[in-house]
Short mmCIF file of N, CA and C in Angstrom, two decimals:
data_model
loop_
_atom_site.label_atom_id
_atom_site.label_comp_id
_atom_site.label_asym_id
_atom_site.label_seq_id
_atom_site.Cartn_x
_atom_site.Cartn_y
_atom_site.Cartn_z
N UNK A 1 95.63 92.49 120.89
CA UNK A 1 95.50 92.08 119.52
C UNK A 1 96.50 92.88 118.68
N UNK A 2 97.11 92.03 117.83
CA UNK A 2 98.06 92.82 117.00
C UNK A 2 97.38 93.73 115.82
N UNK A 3 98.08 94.77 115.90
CA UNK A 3 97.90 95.95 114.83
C UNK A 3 98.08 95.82 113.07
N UNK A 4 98.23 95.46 112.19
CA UNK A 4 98.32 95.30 110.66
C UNK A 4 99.10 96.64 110.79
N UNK A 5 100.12 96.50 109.93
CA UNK A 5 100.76 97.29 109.68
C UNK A 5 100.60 97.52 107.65
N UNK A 6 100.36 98.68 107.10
CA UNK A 6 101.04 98.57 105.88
C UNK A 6 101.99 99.37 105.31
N UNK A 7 102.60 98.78 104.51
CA UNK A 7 103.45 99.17 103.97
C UNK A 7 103.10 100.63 102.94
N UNK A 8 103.69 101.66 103.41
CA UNK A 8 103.92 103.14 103.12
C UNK A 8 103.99 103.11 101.35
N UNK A 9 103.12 103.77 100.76
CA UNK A 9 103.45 104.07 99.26
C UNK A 9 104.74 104.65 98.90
N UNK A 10 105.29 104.94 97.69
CA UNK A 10 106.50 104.98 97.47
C UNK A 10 106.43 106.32 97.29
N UNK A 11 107.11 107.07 97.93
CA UNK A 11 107.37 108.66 97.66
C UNK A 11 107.36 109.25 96.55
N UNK A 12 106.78 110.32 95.67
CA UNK A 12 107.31 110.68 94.17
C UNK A 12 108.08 111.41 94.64
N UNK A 13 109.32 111.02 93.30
CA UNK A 13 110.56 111.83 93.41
C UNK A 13 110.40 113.12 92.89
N UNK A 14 109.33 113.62 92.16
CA UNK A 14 109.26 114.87 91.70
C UNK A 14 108.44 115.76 92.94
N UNK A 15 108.09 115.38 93.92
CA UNK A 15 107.33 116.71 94.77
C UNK A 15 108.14 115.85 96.04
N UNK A 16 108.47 114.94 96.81
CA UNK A 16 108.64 114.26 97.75
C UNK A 16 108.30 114.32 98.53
N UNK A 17 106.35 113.78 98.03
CA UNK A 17 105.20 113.99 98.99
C UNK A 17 104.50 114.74 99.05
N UNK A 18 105.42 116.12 98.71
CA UNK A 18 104.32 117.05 99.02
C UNK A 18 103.44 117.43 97.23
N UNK A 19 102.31 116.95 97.46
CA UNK A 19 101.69 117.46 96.28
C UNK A 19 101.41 118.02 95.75
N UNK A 20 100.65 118.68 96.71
CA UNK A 20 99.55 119.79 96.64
C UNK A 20 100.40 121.21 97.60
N UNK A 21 100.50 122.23 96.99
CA UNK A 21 100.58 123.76 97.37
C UNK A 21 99.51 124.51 96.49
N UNK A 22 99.44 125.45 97.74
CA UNK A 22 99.00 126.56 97.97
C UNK A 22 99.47 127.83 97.49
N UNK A 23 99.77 128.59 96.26
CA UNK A 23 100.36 129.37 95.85
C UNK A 23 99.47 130.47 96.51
N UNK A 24 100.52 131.61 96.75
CA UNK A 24 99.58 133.18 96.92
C UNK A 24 99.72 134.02 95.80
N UNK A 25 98.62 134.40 95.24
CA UNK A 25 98.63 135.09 94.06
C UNK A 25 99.11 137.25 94.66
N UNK A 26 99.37 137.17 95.57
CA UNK A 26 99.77 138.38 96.04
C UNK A 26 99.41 139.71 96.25
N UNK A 27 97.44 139.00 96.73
CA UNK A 27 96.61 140.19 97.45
C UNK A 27 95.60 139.91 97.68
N UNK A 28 94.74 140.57 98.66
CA UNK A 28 93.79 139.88 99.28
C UNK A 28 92.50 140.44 98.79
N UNK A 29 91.43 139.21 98.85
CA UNK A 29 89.62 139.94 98.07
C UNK A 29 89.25 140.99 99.23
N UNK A 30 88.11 141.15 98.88
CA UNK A 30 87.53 142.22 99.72
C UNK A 30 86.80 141.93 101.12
N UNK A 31 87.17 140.56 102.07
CA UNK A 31 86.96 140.47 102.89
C UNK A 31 88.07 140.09 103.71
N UNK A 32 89.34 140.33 102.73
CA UNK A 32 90.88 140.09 103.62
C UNK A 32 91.26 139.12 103.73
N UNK A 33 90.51 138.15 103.06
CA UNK A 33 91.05 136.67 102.68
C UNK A 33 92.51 137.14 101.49
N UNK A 34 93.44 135.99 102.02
CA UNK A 34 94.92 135.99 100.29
C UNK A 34 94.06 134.97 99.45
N UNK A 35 94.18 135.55 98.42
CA UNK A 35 94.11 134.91 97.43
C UNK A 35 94.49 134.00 97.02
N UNK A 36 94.82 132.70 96.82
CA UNK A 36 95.42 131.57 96.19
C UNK A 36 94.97 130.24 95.47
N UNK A 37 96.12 129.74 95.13
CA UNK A 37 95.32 128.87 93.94
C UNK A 37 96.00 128.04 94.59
N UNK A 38 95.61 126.72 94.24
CA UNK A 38 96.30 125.11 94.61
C UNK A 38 97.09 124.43 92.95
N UNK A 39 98.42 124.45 93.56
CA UNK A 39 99.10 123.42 92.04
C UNK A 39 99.46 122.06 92.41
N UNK A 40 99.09 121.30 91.94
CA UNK A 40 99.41 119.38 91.83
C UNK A 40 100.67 119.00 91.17
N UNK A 41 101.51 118.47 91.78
CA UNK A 41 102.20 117.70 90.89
C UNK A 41 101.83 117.38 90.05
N UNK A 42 102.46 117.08 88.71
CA UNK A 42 101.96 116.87 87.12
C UNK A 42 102.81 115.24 87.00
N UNK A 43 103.66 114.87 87.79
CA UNK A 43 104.02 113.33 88.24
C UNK A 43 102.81 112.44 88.72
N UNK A 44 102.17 112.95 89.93
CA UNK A 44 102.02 111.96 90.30
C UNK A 44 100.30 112.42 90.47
N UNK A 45 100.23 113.54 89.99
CA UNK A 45 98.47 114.20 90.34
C UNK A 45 97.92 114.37 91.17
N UNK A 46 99.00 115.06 92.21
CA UNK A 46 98.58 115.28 93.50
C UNK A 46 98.54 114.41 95.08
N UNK A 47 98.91 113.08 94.64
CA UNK A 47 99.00 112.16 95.54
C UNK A 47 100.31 112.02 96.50
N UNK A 48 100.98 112.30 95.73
CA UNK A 48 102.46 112.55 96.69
C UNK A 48 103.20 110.75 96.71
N UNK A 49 102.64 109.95 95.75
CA UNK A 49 102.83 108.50 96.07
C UNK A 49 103.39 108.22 94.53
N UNK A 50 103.64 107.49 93.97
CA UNK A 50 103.73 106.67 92.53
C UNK A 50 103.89 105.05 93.11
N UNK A 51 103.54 104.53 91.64
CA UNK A 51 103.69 102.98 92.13
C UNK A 51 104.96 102.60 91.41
N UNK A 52 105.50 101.71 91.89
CA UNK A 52 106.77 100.47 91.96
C UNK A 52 106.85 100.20 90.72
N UNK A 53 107.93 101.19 89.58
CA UNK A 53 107.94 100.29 88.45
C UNK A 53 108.31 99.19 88.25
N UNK A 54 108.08 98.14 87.69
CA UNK A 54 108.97 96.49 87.77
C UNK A 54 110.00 96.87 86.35
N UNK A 55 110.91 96.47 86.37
CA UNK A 55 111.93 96.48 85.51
C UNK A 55 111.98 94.86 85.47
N UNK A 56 111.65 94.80 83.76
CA UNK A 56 111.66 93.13 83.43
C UNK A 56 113.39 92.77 83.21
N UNK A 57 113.91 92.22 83.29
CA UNK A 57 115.11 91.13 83.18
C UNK A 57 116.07 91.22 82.08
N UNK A 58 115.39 91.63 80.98
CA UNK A 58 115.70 92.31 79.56
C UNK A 58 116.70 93.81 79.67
N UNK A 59 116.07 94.22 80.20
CA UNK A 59 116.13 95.84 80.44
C UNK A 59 117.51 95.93 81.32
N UNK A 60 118.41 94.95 82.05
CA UNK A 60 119.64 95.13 82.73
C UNK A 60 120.27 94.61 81.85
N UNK A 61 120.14 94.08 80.40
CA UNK A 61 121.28 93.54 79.72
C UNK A 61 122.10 94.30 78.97
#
């Protein structure tokens, strides 16, 4: 039986994919865990995707 394939979301050009990091705030709590925080792209909110703007017909003249 054939597989469905879909078609891959569109990459954001501001992280390219990658969304989400892991910053190290540069020391560890008191059980020796690092410390860190998670930052999101502010493009795309963490998804690593955006959707397909349509450019209407107007807009190339």
């Amino acid at each position: 039986m054939a597989q469905h394939t879909h078609t891959p979301g569109h990459v954001c050009p501001n992280c390219d994919g990658h969304a989400s990091v892991a910053i190290t705030l540069g020391g560890r709590d008191r059980t020796g865990h690092r410390r860190t925080i998670t930052a999101h792209c502010p493009a795309c909110h963490g998804t690593g995707t955006t959707l397909r703007r349509t450019v209407s017909a107007s807009a190339w003249r």
